[in-house]
XYZ file of C-alpha atoms in Angstrom:
613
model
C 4.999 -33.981 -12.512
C 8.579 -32.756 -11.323
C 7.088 -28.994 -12.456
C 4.013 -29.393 -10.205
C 5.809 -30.539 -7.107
C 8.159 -28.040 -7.635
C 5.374 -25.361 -7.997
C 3.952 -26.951 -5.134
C 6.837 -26.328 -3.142
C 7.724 -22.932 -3.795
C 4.463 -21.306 -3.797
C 2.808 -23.298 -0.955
C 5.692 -25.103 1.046
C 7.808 -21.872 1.640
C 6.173 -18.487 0.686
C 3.148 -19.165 2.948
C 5.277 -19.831 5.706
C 7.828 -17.205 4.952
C 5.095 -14.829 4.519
C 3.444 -15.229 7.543
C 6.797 -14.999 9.840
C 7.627 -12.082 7.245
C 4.647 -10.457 7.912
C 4.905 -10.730 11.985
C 8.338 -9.473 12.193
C 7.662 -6.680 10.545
C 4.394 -5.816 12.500
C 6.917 -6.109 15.610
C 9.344 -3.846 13.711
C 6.681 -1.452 13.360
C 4.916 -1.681 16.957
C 8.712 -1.054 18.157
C 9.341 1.691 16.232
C 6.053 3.549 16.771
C 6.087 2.775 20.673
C 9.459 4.353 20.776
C 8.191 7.572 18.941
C 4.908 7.666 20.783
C 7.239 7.797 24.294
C 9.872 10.303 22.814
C 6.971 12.426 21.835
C 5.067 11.711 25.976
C 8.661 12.572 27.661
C 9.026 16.016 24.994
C 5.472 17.038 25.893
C 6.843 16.216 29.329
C 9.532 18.252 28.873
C 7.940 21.056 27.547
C 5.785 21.162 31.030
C 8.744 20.753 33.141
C 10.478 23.742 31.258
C 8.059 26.027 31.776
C 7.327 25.019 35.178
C 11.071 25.201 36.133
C 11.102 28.954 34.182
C 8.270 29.910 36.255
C 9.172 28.601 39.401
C 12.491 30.412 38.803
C 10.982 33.885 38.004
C 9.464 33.761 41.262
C 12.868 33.905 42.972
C 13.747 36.781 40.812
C 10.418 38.395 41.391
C 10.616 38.568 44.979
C 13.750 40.184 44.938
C 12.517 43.008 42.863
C 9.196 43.089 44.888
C 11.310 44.234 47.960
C 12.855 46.587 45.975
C 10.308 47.891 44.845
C 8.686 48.464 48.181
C 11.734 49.890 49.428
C 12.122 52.337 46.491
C 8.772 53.564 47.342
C 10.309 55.156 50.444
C 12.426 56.656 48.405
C 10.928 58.623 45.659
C 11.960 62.027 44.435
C 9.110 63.276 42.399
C 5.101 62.101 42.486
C 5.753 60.941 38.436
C 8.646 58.250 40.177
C 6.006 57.650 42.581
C 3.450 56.644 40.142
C 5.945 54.838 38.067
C 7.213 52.766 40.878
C 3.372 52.229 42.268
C 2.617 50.683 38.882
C 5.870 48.409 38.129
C 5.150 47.186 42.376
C 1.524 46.202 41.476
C 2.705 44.462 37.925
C 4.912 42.852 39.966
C 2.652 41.552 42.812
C 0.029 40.249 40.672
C 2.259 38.003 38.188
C 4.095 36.643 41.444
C 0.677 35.847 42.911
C -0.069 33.896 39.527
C 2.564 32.366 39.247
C 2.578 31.149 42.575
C -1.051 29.620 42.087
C 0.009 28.290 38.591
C 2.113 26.313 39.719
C -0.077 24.923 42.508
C -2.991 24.724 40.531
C -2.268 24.728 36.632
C -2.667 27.916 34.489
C -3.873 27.171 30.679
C -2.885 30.609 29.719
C 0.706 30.029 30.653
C 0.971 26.596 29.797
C 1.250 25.119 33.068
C -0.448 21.530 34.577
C -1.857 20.847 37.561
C 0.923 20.110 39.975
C 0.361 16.181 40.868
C 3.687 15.164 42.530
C 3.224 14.939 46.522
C 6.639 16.199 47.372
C 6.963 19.560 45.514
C 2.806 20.135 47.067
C 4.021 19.561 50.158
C 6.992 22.519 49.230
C 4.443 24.655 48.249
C 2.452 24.396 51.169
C 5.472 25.400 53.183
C 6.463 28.141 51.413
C 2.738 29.379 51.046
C 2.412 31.619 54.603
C 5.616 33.138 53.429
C 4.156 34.350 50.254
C 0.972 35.140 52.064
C 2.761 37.015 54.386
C 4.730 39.527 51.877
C 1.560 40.095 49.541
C 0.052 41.308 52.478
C 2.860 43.678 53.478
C 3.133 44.978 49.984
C -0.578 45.217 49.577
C -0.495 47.651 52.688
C 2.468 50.093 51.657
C 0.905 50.121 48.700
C -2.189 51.121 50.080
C -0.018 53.317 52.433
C 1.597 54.809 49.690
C -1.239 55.267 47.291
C -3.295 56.986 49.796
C -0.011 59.581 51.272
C -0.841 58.122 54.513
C 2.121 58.393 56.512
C 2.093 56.011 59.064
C 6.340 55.390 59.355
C 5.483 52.632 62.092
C 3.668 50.785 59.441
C 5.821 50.965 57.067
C 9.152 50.017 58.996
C 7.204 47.492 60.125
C 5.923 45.793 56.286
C 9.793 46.434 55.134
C 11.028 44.310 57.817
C 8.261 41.352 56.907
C 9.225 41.361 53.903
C 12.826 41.377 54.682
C 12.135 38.521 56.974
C 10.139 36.483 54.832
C 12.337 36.768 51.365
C 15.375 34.834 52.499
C 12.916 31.914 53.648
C 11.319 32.306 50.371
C 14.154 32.204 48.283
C 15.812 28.943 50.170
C 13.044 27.218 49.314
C 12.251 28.653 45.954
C 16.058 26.996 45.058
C 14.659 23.856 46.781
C 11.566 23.360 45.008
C 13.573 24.306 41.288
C 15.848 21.672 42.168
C 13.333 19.255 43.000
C 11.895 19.882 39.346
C 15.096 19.262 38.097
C 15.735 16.392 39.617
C 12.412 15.136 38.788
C 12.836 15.728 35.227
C 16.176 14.112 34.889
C 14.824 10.869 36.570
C 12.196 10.817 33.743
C 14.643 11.600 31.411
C 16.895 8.785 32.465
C 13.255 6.441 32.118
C 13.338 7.060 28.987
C 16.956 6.416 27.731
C 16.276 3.184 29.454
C 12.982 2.408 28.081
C 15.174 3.314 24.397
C 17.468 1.397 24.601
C 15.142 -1.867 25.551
C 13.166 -0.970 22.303
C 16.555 -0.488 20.634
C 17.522 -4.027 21.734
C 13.794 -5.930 21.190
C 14.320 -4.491 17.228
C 17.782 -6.064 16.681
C 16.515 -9.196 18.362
C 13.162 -9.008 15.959
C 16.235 -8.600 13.372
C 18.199 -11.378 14.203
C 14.978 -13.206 14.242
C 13.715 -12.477 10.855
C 17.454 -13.188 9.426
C 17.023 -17.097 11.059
C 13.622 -17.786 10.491
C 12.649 -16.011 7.361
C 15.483 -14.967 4.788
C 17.679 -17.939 6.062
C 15.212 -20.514 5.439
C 14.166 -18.905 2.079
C 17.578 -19.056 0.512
C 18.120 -22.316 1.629
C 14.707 -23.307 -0.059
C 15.591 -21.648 -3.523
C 18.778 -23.066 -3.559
C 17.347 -26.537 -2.849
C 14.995 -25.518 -5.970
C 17.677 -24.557 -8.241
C 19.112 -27.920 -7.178
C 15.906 -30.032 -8.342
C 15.679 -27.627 -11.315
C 19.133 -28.971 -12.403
C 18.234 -32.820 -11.624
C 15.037 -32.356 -13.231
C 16.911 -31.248 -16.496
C 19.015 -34.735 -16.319
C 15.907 -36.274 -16.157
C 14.348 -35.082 -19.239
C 17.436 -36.194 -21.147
C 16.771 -39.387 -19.633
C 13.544 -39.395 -20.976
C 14.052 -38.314 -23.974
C 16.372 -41.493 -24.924
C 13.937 -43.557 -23.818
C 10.999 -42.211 -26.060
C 13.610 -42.302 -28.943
C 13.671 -45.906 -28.234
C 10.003 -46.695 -27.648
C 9.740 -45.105 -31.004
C 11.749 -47.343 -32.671
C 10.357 -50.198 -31.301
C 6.877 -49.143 -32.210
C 8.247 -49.236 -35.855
C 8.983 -52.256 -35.674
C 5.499 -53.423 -34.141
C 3.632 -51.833 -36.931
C 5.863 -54.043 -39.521
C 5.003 -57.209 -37.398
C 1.412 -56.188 -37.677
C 0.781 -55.854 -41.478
C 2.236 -59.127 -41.643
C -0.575 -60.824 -39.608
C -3.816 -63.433 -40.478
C -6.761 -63.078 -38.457
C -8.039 -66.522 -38.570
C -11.451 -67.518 -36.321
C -12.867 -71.053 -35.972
C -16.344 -70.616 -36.941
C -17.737 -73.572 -36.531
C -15.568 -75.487 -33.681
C -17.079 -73.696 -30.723
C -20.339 -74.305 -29.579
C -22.696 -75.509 -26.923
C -26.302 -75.965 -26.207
C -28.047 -75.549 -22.853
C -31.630 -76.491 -21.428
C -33.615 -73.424 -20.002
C -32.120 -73.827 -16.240
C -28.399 -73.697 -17.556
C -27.793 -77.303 -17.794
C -25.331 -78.594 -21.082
C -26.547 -80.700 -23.572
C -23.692 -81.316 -25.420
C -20.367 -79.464 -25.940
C -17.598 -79.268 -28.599
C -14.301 -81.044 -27.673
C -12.712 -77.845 -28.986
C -14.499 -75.379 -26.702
C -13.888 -78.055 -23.509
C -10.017 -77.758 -24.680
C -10.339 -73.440 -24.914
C -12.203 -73.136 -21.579
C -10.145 -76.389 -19.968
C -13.110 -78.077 -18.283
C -13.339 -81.889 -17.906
C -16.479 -84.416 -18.020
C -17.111 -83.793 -14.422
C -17.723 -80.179 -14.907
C -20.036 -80.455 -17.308
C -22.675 -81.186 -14.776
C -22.414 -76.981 -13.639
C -24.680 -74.575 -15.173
C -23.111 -73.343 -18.445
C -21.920 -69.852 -16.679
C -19.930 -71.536 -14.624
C -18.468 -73.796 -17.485
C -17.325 -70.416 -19.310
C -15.709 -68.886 -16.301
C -14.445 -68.956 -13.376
C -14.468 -65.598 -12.615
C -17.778 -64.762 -10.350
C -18.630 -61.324 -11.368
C -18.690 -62.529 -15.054
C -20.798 -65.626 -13.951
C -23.406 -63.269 -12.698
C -23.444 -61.176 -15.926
C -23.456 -64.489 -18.306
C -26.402 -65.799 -16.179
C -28.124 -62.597 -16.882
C -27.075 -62.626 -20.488
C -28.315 -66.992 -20.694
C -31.586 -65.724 -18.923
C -32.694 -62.693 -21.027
C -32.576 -63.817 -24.619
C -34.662 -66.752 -24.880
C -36.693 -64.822 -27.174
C -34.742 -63.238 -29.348
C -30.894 -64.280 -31.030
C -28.142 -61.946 -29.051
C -24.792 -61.446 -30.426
C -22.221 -60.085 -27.686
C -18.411 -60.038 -28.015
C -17.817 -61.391 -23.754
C -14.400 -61.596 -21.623
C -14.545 -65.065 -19.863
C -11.229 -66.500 -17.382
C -10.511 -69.859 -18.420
C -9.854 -72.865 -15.430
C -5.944 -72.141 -16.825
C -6.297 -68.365 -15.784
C -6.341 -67.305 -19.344
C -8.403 -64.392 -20.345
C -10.464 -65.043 -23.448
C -12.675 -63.088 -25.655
C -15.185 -64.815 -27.145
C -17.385 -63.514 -29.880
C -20.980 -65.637 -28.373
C -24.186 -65.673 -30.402
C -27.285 -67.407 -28.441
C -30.202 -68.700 -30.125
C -32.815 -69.686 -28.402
C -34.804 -73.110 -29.671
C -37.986 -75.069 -29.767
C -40.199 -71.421 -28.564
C -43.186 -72.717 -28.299
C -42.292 -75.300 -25.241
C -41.982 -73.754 -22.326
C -38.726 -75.544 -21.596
C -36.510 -74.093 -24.168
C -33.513 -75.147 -25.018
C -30.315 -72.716 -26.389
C -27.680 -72.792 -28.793
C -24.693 -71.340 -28.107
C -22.204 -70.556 -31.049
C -19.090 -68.922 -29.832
C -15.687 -67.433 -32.032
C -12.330 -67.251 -30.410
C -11.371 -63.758 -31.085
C -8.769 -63.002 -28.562
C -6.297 -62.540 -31.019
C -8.414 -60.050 -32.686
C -9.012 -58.044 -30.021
C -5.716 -58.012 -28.720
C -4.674 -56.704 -32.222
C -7.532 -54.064 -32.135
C -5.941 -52.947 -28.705
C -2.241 -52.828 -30.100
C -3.921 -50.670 -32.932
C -5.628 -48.777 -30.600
C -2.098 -48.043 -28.885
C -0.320 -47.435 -32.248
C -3.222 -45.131 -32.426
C -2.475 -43.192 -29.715
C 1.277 -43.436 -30.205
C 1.179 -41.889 -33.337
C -0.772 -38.956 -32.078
C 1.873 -39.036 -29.390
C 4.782 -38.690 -32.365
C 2.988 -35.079 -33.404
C 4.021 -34.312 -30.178
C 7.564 -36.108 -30.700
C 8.141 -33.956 -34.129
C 8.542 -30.678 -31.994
C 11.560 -32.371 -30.313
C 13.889 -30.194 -31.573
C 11.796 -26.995 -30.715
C 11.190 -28.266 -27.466
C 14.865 -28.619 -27.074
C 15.282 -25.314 -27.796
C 12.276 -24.038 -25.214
C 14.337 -26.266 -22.525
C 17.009 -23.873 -23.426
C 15.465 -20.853 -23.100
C 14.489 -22.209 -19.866
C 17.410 -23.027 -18.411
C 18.776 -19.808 -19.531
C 15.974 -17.902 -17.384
C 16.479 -20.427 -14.419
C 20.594 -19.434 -14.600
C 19.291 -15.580 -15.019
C 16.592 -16.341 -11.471
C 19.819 -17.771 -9.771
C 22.622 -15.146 -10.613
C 19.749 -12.301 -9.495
C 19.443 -13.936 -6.096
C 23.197 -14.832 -5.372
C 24.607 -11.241 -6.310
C 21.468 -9.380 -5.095
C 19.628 -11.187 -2.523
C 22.793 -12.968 -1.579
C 24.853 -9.956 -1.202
C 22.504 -8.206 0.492
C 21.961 -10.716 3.358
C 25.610 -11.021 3.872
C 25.916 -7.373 4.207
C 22.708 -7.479 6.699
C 24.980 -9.923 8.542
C 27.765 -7.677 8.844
C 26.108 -4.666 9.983
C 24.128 -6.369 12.855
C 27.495 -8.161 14.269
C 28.978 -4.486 13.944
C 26.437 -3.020 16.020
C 27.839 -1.326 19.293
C 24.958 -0.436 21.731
C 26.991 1.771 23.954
C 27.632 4.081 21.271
C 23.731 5.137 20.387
C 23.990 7.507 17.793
C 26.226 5.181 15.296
C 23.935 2.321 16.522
C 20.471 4.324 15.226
C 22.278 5.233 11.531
C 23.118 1.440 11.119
C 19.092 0.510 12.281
C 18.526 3.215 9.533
C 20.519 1.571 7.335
C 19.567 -2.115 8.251
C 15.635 -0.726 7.926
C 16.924 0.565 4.076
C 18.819 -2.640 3.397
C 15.838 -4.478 4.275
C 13.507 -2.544 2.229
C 15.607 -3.436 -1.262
C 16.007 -7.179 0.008
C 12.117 -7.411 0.182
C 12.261 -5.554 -3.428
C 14.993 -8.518 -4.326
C 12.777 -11.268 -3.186
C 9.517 -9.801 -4.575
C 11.392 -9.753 -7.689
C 13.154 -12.737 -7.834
C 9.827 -14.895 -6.742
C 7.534 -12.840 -9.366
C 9.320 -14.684 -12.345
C 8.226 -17.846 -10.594
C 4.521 -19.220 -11.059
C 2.037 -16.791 -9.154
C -0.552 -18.933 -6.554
C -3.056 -16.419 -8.321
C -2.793 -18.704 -11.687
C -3.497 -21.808 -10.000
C -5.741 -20.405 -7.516
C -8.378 -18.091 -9.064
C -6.887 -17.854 -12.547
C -5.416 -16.351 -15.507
C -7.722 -12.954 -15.252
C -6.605 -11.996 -11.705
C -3.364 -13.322 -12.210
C -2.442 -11.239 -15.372
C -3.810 -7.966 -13.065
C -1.503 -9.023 -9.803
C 1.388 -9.133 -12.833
C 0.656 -6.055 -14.087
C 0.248 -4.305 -10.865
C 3.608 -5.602 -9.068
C 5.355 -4.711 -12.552
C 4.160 -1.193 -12.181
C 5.640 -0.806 -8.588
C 8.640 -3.053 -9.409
C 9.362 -0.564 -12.663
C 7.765 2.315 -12.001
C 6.354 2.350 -15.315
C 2.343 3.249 -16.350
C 1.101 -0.191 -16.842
C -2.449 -0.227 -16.939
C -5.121 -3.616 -17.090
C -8.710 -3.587 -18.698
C -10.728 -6.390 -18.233
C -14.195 -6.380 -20.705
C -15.315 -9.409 -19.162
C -17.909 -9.485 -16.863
C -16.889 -12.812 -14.969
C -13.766 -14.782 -14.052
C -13.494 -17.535 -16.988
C -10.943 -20.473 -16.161
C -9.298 -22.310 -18.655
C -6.826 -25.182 -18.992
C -4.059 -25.582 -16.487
C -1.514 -25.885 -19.617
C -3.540 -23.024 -21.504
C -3.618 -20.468 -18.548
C 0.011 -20.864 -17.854
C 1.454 -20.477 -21.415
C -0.973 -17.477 -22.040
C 0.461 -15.925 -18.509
C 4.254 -16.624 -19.903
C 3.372 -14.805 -23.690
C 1.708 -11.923 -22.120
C 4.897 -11.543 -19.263
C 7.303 -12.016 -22.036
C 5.610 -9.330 -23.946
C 5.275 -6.736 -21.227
C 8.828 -7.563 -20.409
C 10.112 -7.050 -24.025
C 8.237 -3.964 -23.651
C 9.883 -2.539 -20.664
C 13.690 -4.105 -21.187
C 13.897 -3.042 -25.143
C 11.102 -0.878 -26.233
C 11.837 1.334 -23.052
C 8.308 1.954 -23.135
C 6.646 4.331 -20.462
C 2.926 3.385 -20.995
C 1.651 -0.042 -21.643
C -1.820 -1.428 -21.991
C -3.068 -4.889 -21.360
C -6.301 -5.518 -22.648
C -8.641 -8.600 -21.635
C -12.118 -9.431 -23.745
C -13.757 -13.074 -24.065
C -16.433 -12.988 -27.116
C -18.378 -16.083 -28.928
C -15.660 -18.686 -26.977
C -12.440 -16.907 -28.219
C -10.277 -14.918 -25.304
C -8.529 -12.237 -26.978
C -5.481 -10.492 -24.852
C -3.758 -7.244 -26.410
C -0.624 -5.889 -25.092
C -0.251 -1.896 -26.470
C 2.809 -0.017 -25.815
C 4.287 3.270 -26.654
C 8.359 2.222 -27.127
C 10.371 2.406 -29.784
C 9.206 -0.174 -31.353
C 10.940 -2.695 -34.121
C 11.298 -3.917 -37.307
C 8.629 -6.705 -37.457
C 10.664 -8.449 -40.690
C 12.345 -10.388 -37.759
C 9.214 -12.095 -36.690
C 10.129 -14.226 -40.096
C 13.484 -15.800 -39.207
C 13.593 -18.413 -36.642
C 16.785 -17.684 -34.825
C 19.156 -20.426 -34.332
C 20.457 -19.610 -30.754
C 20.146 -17.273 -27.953
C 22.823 -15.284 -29.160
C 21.354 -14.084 -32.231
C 18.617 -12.335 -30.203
C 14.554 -12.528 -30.975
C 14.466 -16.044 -29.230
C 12.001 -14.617 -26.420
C 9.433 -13.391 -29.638
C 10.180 -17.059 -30.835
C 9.157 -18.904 -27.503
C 6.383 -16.991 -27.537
C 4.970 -18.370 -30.697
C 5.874 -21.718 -29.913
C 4.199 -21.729 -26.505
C 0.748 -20.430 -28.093
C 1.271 -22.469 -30.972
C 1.485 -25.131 -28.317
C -1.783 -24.833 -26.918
C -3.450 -24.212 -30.721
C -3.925 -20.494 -30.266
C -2.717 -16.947 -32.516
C -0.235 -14.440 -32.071
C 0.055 -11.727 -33.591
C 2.723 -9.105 -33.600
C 2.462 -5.394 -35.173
C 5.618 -2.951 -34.800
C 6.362 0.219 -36.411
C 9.860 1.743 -35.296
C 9.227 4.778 -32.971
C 5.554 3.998 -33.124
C 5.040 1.519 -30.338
C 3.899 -2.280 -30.541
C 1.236 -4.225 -30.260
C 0.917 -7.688 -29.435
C -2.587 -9.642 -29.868
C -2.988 -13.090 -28.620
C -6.220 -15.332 -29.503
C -7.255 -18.640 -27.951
C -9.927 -20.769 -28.716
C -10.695 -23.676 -25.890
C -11.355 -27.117 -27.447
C -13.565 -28.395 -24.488
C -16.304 -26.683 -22.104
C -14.912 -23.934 -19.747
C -16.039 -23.364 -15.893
C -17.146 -20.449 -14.200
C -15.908 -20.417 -10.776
């Protein structure tokens, strides 16, 4: 009972719980950590605009400096080859300022440039606009000038000095508008180390969170477990003296017993009745069993007999249906002195052909007899109870192993689990948030830490009862085993079920079956150091058959003879694992070959009806 609540409170008390917090802080976790990335990766897109916009707008600065002097080396050529030469670069020139300016106005796909949306640097633009206007048109016409030998000097002077004019403007507020991107982009940037270092903050508190609510609480709870493991151990000793002494008193009952004498009066109790219930006459001995005086004698015979109700109603019915035949019926009747009495009645009915029959009523004390038949009927059941009692001493030894396994469970979680939390501890207090890059290498290192003390607790719990085996059974909880194994060991363990549907067994059948099978997979991973391993399911004509194949070293099977006689002899986990199926009357059978692998076959046969959820 101890076991169950136990169970009870480990698998449904605290994992469900834990698992639920567990599973919200990390969804937290995660949403924090994939927000952050998705604004790093918004504010480098960002960037990526604002660079090229802050290149371009910066080119055009350098490009309307060598527009001018382009123009003005046009007035200055030597040959007609410089001529052309300087005609083309001026044109180049012109048309990638022109683009450029409208890129930036308007967005350019080709050069990788949004549509400008910020009111402030339009408004720039806009200003600076008539000035750009204003020189494409002078260049445009000494070009044309130019192109065409037209010389027309009082054009010329006169597109020079616009230009002249209209560059420093330009440039003045060229610088302005590149620093307003600047400025721009460092406000964004300054967003964003902001928005960081909220994020950065919101996962330590998740952190701290999950250390309070989940891991505290669950090492709290397993120690309390360990705790009632350890009282329920001083229990069982308790109990175990006591049975030791029931037994020996239950010796001495059964030498009491043979010495017994059933004696019955056979002829000292009786009655007879008319047909309505009413007593004729009435031994002095059954007056002196039932302890009823003259005066009662006037009550319907039922009522004489007992004075419990419900068995008044049943006697009437008994009085009332055999006025035909003679009924024999061994009857529990409550004496006036509260004394329960079995009486072994036979009524005979009388005088059949009047209608107004009259019955005899014969009776035999047999309390004694029955309470006998009940003691036997205990002794009975007690010395089925004493098969159980011979395997004391192999029990004792299974209460070892136990214990063992529990000390194993608790040493895992204080130096791994335990260890691991304090240095999770540690590591948060240590945290400095003013210096960010040390404080993102210890979140790395928390998020690592974390990672293994999942792995811990995973590990530490599996060895527990899994809710599968109560829940849905020993089928999906033998594939859950094998599957967490595989990611726990990183070993090839496979499952094959050849059943068609989910068969449930026994409560005591399924978990002793789930133990053998985990002790032999484990056997096969700790000392076989086996890399593939095979667990087989089939249920044919009533008989579930379970084979565990492996391909380790394997052993020599003349072991499986010799019982060891403790723990540190070694081959007590092959022993425990006959005992448990010889337990539940089921076969093992183990076959090894050294360097040939193992295999490890258990059959079970259930006594009663099985149910198909």
């Amino acid at each position: 009972m101890s076991g169950n609540k136990l169970e009870k409170s480990l698998d449904t008390t605290t994992f469900l719980r834990i698992r639920k917090w567990y599973l919200l802080a990390l969804l937290a976790i995660a949403f924090s950590i994939v927000f952050s990335q998705v604004l790093v990766q918004m504010h480098l897109n960002s960037q990526l605009d604002d660079s090229r916009v802050i290149n371009v707008a910066g080119r055009q600065r350098a490009y309307s400096q060598k527009l001018v002097k382009d123009i003005l080396l046009l007035n200055r050529y030597t040959s007609n080859e410089e001529k052309k030469q300087i005609l083309h670069n001026t044109k180049n020139t012109l048309d990638v300022w022109r683009i450029s300016h409208n890129a930036l106005q308007f967005g350019n796909d080709s050069m990788g440039l949004p549509k400008e949306e910020n009111k402030e640097i339009l408004a720039l633009l806009k200003k600076i606009t008539p000035h750009h206007t204003a020189m494409m048109s002078a260049a445009n016409n000494t070009i044309h000038l130019k192109s065409n030998n037209i010389r027309d000097s009082i054009s010329l002077e006169k597109d020079i000095t616009i230009l002249l004019k209209n560059e420093r403007i330009f440039l003045n507020l060229m610088d302005t508008i590149v620093n307003k991107y600047d400025s721009i982009s460092k406000t964004q940037l300054q967003k964003l180390k902001q928005k960081e270092h909220i994020l950065v903050a919101l996962s330590l508190l998740i952190l701290l969170l999950e250390i309070l609510f989940v891991f505290r609480p669950l090492s709290i709870q397993i120690r309390n477990s360990i705790a009632k493991l350890l009282k329920g151990k001083i229990e069982s000793e308790e109990n175990t003296a006591k049975i030791e002494e029931l037994y020996q008193e239950k010796e001495n009952s059964l030498q009491e017993l043979q010495e017994l004498n059933f004696v019955i009066d056979n002829a000292a109790l009786f009655a007879s009745t008319k047909n309505n219930e009413s007593v004729v006459f009435i031994s002095k001995k059954f007056q002196e069993l039932l302890g009823c005086s003259t005066q009662d004698l006037s009550k319907p015979l039922s009522e004489i007999l007992t004075t419990n109700e419900g068995q008044q109603e049943y006697l009437k019915e008994v009085l009332k249906n055999s006025r035909k035949n003679i009924r024999t019926e061994e009857i529990k009747i409550k004496t006036k002195k509260e004394q329960d009495v079995w009486l072994d009645m036979s009524i005979i009915p009388l005088h059949q052909s009047s209608k107004k029959q009259s019955v005899l009523i014969l009776c035999s004390d047999i309390t004694e007899r029955i309470e006998n038949q009940q003691k036997l009927e205990q002794l009975t059941k007690q010395n089925f109870e004493d098969k159980i009692l011979q395997r004391k001493l192999q029990a004792s030894q299974i209460v070892e192993g136990q214990e063992e396994e529990r000390k194993r469970i608790a040493k895992d979680i204080h130096d791994g689990i335990g260890q691991m939390l304090t240095a999770l501890k540690f590591n948060i207090e240590s945290i400095n948030l003013e210096n960010k890059e040390k404080t993102e290498e210890k979140i790395a290192y928390l998020k690592t830490l974390c990672s293994d003390l999942i792995k811990g607790v995973r590990t530490a719990t599996f060895n527990l009862t899994p809710p599968e085996l109560k829940d849905h059974g020993i089928f999906p909880a033998l594939q859950k085993m094998t599957i967490e194994l595989a990611k726990l060991t990183g070993k090839n363990i496979l499952f094959e079920n050849k059943t068609d549907k989910n068969i449930r067994f026994s409560s005591l059948a399924e978990t002793n079956i789930y133990r053998v099978t985990q002790e032999a997979i484990n056997n096969a991973i700790k000392y076989a150091d086996a890399n593939y391993i095979l667990l087989s399911i089939n249920y044919d004509q009533n008989i579930l058959s379970i084979l565990i194949d492996d391909d380790g070293k394997g052993f020599d099977d003349t072991i499986l003879h010799k019982t060891p006689k403790n723990n540190s002899e070694g081959g007590m986990g092959l022993f425990y694992m006959k005992e448990r199926i010889n337990y539940i009357n089921g076969r093992l059978f183990i076959n090894s070959t050294p360097g040939k692998g193992t295999r490890v076959t258990i059959n079970y046969k259930p006594e009663r009806n099985i149910k198909q959820p």
